[in-house]
XYZ file of C-alpha atoms in Angstrom:
388
model
C -38.378 -4.277 52.798
C -37.320 -1.554 55.331
C -33.817 -2.023 56.721
C -33.105 -0.584 60.225
C -29.566 0.765 60.629
C -27.929 1.144 64.008
C -25.122 3.598 63.071
C -25.634 6.791 61.118
C -22.643 8.418 59.521
C -22.402 11.949 58.304
C -19.694 12.376 55.708
C -18.352 15.839 54.949
C -16.366 15.552 51.782
C -16.264 17.741 48.665
C -14.466 15.093 46.449
C -17.463 13.196 44.905
C -15.366 10.235 43.557
C -13.853 9.656 47.053
C -17.150 10.012 48.718
C -18.703 7.287 46.521
C -15.618 5.074 47.247
C -16.365 5.477 51.054
C -19.940 4.787 50.528
C -19.133 1.556 48.650
C -16.826 0.561 51.529
C -19.707 1.103 53.944
C -22.374 -0.550 51.842
C -20.480 -3.814 51.312
C -22.580 -6.793 52.220
C -20.680 -7.361 55.410
C -21.566 -3.974 56.877
C -24.668 -2.786 54.787
C -27.144 -3.472 57.597
C -24.944 -2.002 60.364
C -24.315 1.497 58.784
C -26.088 4.139 56.857
C -24.385 7.175 55.324
C -25.458 10.702 54.485
C -23.030 12.746 52.400
C -22.721 16.623 52.324
C -20.008 18.643 50.517
C -19.615 21.722 52.811
C -19.221 22.494 56.427
C -22.241 24.773 56.430
C -24.457 21.909 55.049
C -23.175 19.607 57.766
C -24.024 22.033 60.606
C -27.543 22.374 59.084
C -27.886 18.563 58.779
C -26.821 18.202 62.444
C -29.864 20.414 63.520
C -32.216 18.144 61.561
C -31.073 14.486 62.292
C -29.192 12.551 64.937
C -25.836 11.007 63.926
C -23.514 8.550 65.600
C -20.219 9.474 63.954
C -18.909 12.081 61.615
C -16.313 11.705 58.865
C -14.637 14.969 58.175
C -12.355 15.955 55.331
C -9.953 18.667 56.536
C -10.068 20.460 53.226
C -13.512 21.879 52.322
C -14.711 24.740 50.071
C -15.941 26.779 53.022
C -13.434 25.700 55.720
C -9.790 24.774 55.869
C -7.947 22.458 58.246
C -8.632 22.663 61.967
C -11.067 25.547 61.579
C -13.763 22.891 60.738
C -13.566 21.231 64.335
C -14.705 23.999 66.651
C -18.088 24.472 64.877
C -18.755 20.850 64.573
C -17.804 20.100 68.270
C -19.878 23.195 69.355
C -22.907 21.937 67.378
C -22.701 18.251 68.464
C -20.231 17.858 71.316
C -21.280 14.192 71.906
C -20.712 12.963 68.332
C -17.276 11.421 67.622
C -15.303 12.789 64.608
C -12.882 10.933 62.339
C -10.873 13.159 60.035
C -9.820 12.298 56.643
C -6.452 13.603 55.459
C -4.104 13.332 52.501
C -0.520 11.855 53.178
C 1.010 15.353 53.548
C -1.638 16.300 56.154
C -0.852 13.653 58.725
C 0.597 16.057 61.296
C -2.369 18.170 60.889
C -4.648 15.181 61.476
C -2.709 14.272 64.691
C -3.253 17.877 65.865
C -6.966 17.452 65.034
C -7.178 14.486 67.422
C -5.549 16.604 70.104
C -8.138 19.216 69.717
C -11.146 16.840 69.964
C -11.350 14.382 66.973
C -11.432 10.776 67.992
C -9.343 9.338 65.137
C -7.840 10.128 61.713
C -7.462 8.271 58.450
C -4.991 8.822 55.568
C -7.175 8.734 52.511
C -4.856 6.635 50.233
C -4.538 3.981 52.913
C -8.254 3.431 53.648
C -9.807 0.114 53.021
C -13.235 -1.204 54.014
C -12.036 -3.078 57.233
C -9.981 -0.050 58.315
C -12.789 2.390 57.837
C -15.243 0.250 59.781
C -12.716 -0.435 62.459
C -11.981 3.217 62.892
C -15.690 4.215 62.980
C -16.402 1.620 65.673
C -13.368 2.750 67.653
C -14.345 6.384 67.470
C -17.852 5.628 68.751
C -16.662 3.378 71.512
C -13.971 5.838 72.581
C -16.309 8.801 72.604
C -18.926 6.881 74.602
C -16.182 5.960 77.120
C -14.993 9.555 77.354
C -18.595 10.814 77.611
C -19.156 8.195 80.531
C -15.904 9.295 82.204
C -16.974 12.943 81.854
C -20.289 12.197 83.417
C -18.650 10.205 86.215
C -16.145 13.155 86.809
C -18.915 15.682 86.792
C -20.851 13.500 89.315
C -17.710 13.220 91.616
C -17.047 16.989 91.276
C -20.612 17.603 92.444
C -20.214 15.158 95.316
C -16.838 16.745 96.214
C -18.397 20.225 96.256
C -21.462 19.018 98.301
C -19.259 17.334 100.791
C -16.969 20.411 100.957
C -19.939 22.556 101.504
C -21.143 20.244 104.236
C -17.780 20.323 105.942
C -17.466 24.106 105.685
C -21.120 24.409 107.092
C -20.298 21.869 109.774
C -17.070 23.952 110.739
C -19.120 27.165 110.684
C -21.734 25.604 112.986
C -19.092 24.349 115.356
C -17.479 27.741 115.369
C -20.826 29.532 115.857
C -21.696 27.192 118.784
C -18.397 27.950 120.472
C -18.855 31.666 119.956
C -22.547 31.434 121.021
C -21.528 29.634 124.271
C -18.745 32.125 124.944
C -21.059 35.159 124.249
C -23.859 33.746 126.369
C -21.477 32.939 129.259
C -20.178 36.573 128.952
C -23.697 38.125 128.891
C -24.931 35.931 131.864
C -21.776 36.681 133.962
C -22.533 40.371 134.225
C -25.990 40.113 135.904
C -24.600 37.289 137.923
C -21.693 39.564 139.201
C -24.231 42.238 140.143
C -26.312 39.788 142.037
C -23.227 38.375 143.927
C -22.055 41.954 144.598
C -25.348 43.229 145.994
C -26.120 40.026 147.922
C -22.592 40.282 149.547
C -23.152 43.741 150.630
C -26.530 42.814 152.210
C -25.010 39.910 153.879
C -21.887 41.628 155.270
C -23.100 45.054 155.916
C -26.725 44.555 156.807
C -26.644 46.443 160.099
C -24.717 49.391 158.641
C -26.914 49.837 155.564
C -29.719 52.243 155.564
C -33.298 50.949 154.485
C -32.859 52.946 151.254
C -29.527 51.308 150.407
C -30.903 47.908 151.194
C -33.925 48.620 148.880
C -31.472 49.849 146.100
C -29.409 46.649 146.329
C -32.549 44.465 146.298
C -33.664 46.292 143.242
C -30.307 45.690 141.535
C -30.701 41.955 142.255
C -34.308 41.946 140.830
C -33.230 43.854 137.638
C -30.182 41.527 137.205
C -32.552 38.476 137.521
C -34.876 40.054 135.082
C -32.179 40.631 132.547
C -30.919 37.059 132.917
C -34.404 35.687 132.425
C -34.971 37.809 129.315
C -31.705 36.650 127.899
C -32.450 32.959 128.515
C -35.950 33.378 126.903
C -34.474 35.083 123.842
C -31.818 32.243 123.520
C -34.557 29.730 123.877
C -36.581 31.511 121.209
C -33.618 31.404 118.739
C -33.123 27.812 119.460
C -36.747 26.990 118.567
C -36.454 29.056 115.430
C -33.230 27.263 114.340
C -34.790 23.816 114.998
C -37.772 24.723 112.813
C -40.131 24.601 115.806
C -41.141 28.185 115.260
C -44.594 28.094 113.573
C -46.956 30.700 112.145
C -50.551 30.594 113.687
C -52.723 32.838 111.696
C -55.743 34.410 113.372
C -58.109 37.245 112.523
C -56.565 40.595 113.726
C -57.312 44.283 113.375
C -53.750 45.192 112.350
C -54.189 48.991 112.870
C -55.578 48.582 116.371
C -52.838 46.174 117.284
C -50.113 48.546 116.105
C -51.795 51.338 118.128
C -51.618 49.251 121.189
C -47.847 48.467 120.637
C -47.197 52.192 120.218
C -48.885 52.881 123.623
C -46.934 50.044 125.228
C -43.492 51.618 124.353
C -44.656 55.216 124.824
C -43.575 55.184 128.439
C -40.023 54.272 127.285
C -40.185 57.231 124.845
C -41.502 59.706 127.393
C -38.419 58.930 129.665
C -36.221 60.256 126.909
C -38.655 63.116 126.025
C -39.153 61.609 122.613
C -41.994 61.904 120.210
C -43.707 58.764 118.692
C -45.504 59.266 115.419
C -47.758 56.558 114.073
C -49.435 56.610 110.691
C -51.295 54.112 108.530
C -52.035 54.181 104.837
C -54.043 51.995 102.386
C -56.774 49.556 102.990
C -55.863 47.169 106.035
C -59.081 45.946 107.530
C -59.452 42.421 109.058
C -56.786 40.049 107.944
C -54.928 36.899 109.169
C -51.770 37.478 111.211
C -49.678 35.683 113.869
C -50.070 38.064 116.747
C -47.005 36.622 118.701
C -44.693 36.911 115.755
C -45.894 40.441 114.963
C -45.339 41.487 118.615
C -41.730 40.069 118.499
C -40.999 41.922 115.251
C -42.471 45.310 115.948
C -41.754 45.529 119.648
C -38.065 44.811 119.060
C -37.785 47.404 116.175
C -39.731 50.122 118.160
C -37.769 49.599 121.336
C -34.451 49.726 119.363
C -35.421 52.960 117.554
C -36.179 54.609 120.894
C -33.071 53.019 122.648
C -30.629 54.230 119.946
C -32.121 57.745 119.494
C -30.992 60.824 121.314
C -33.210 62.513 123.883
C -35.867 64.830 122.345
C -35.721 62.896 119.028
C -38.524 61.433 116.913
C -39.452 57.835 116.059
C -41.880 57.379 113.064
C -43.889 54.124 112.642
C -45.817 53.678 109.476
C -47.879 50.803 108.066
C -48.792 50.721 104.385
C -51.454 48.406 103.110
C -51.098 47.144 99.579
C -52.918 44.641 97.480
C -51.003 41.573 98.509
C -48.568 42.804 101.168
C -48.275 45.096 104.234
C -45.190 47.275 104.645
C -44.064 48.174 108.190
C -41.495 51.083 108.303
C -39.855 52.179 111.589
C -37.592 55.192 111.161
C -35.380 57.006 113.778
C -32.928 59.824 113.566
C -30.570 58.267 116.066
C -26.882 57.183 116.216
C -27.237 54.987 113.046
C -25.398 51.736 112.316
C -21.938 51.400 110.844
C -21.747 49.910 107.315
C -19.611 46.986 108.389
C -21.880 46.046 111.314
C -24.915 45.982 109.018
C -23.637 42.718 107.446
C -24.009 40.718 110.566
C -26.798 42.793 112.287
C -29.265 39.908 112.303
C -26.932 37.347 113.957
C -27.468 36.447 117.624
C -25.339 38.514 120.036
C -24.234 40.873 117.415
C -24.326 44.611 118.287
C -22.954 47.733 116.477
C -19.569 48.985 117.552
C -20.982 52.505 118.377
C -23.710 51.430 120.980
C -21.290 52.315 123.851
C -22.964 51.690 127.170
C -26.429 51.467 125.906
C -27.684 48.099 127.317
C -28.841 45.200 125.126
C -28.369 41.448 124.579
C -27.787 41.554 120.767
C -30.602 39.151 120.247
C -33.615 41.422 119.356
C -32.931 41.776 115.691
C -31.974 38.069 115.258
C -35.465 37.152 116.803
C -37.149 39.907 114.651
C -35.615 38.334 111.394
C -36.609 34.775 112.533
C -40.150 35.964 113.016
C -40.321 37.726 109.728
C -39.082 34.607 107.917
C -41.671 32.487 109.761
C -44.337 34.894 108.636
C -43.166 34.636 104.939
C -41.755 38.106 104.689
C -38.521 40.005 104.483
C -36.755 42.660 106.591
C -34.418 45.230 105.362
C -32.255 47.944 106.940
C -31.009 51.364 105.688
C -28.802 53.240 108.049
C -26.234 55.867 108.280
C -24.068 56.784 111.337
C -25.079 60.131 112.771
C -28.106 60.309 110.555
C -30.425 57.434 111.674
C -31.951 54.052 110.691
C -34.940 52.827 108.844
C -36.134 49.247 109.137
C -38.588 48.050 106.619
C -40.607 44.862 107.016
C -42.812 43.417 104.266
C -45.209 40.669 105.135
C -47.838 38.975 102.944
C -51.428 40.202 103.420
C -53.926 37.334 103.811
C -57.445 38.795 103.815
C -60.303 36.996 105.425
């Protein structure tokens, strides 16, 4: 008949007569079907045994041929952290046994005092106490995770609240400027209509039109960022001749470059051909980067635009030799309303790069910047290539 045992004990004891005595205690009729015992003489044998079988409890003699005293505990706990350990000690080792409990053992027994009931009671206690400690540890870990998650949520909520406050403040500031221009120009037209020449009136009207255009652009960009943040920004892939599309974009910004007597250089490498792209997202990305490269370059400079077709990706590289971006500003460059400290009076909303990054992410790519003040800036966009 095969008897099934519920509790497996690993006894580590080099004293064979004492090991047999403990085995007799365990195998008494009252407990023979509850426990099974495996005996080894050395710590090394025990560590090997623990890699091969599962045990419920360890009985450990603190004096072994290959390990002495508390040095036996760390290897055992490291090998089997969830298995309770009951240490066996001689009378003069009682203080050592107490220290062993402090270091992770669940209980200790003085050898000369051990009897069957005491041994069984100690083993049961050690198992129950270890299970309780493991349960508490699991609960504590779960609570710790929940506390960390909740803390992260609160921090994020605070950051979102702070960002919204800053966002509203910056938006109000950026809208106020064109509004002031409109109010000023309209007031001059109203109060000095008869005294103003036709040319002056046209200039004031042009100022109003330009301010309204700037406000409309700012509100469109804010709306675009809002859609992107609310996950409404989709990627609609259609067949597109990428090289021809990029040529067209270059021609669209050439007038802006001509005004500053700048040279635009466009080059393509690799096999591009027909592929699937979101034309709207591409236009947002490349138009913003090309316009910025021209805007922040000195008159008479050069802007180089390259597209490089690879097996699974296309790299877009836009390089200028302009004012560059300070290192500290690069950390927050893709956040809305953020502009570098060295832009001076160069106009801008601080939304272009934030929009470009949102579009790059919606297209499943990444955008990187490499810049040095007074040397220039290179933006590199990598997007997945989906061939037809």
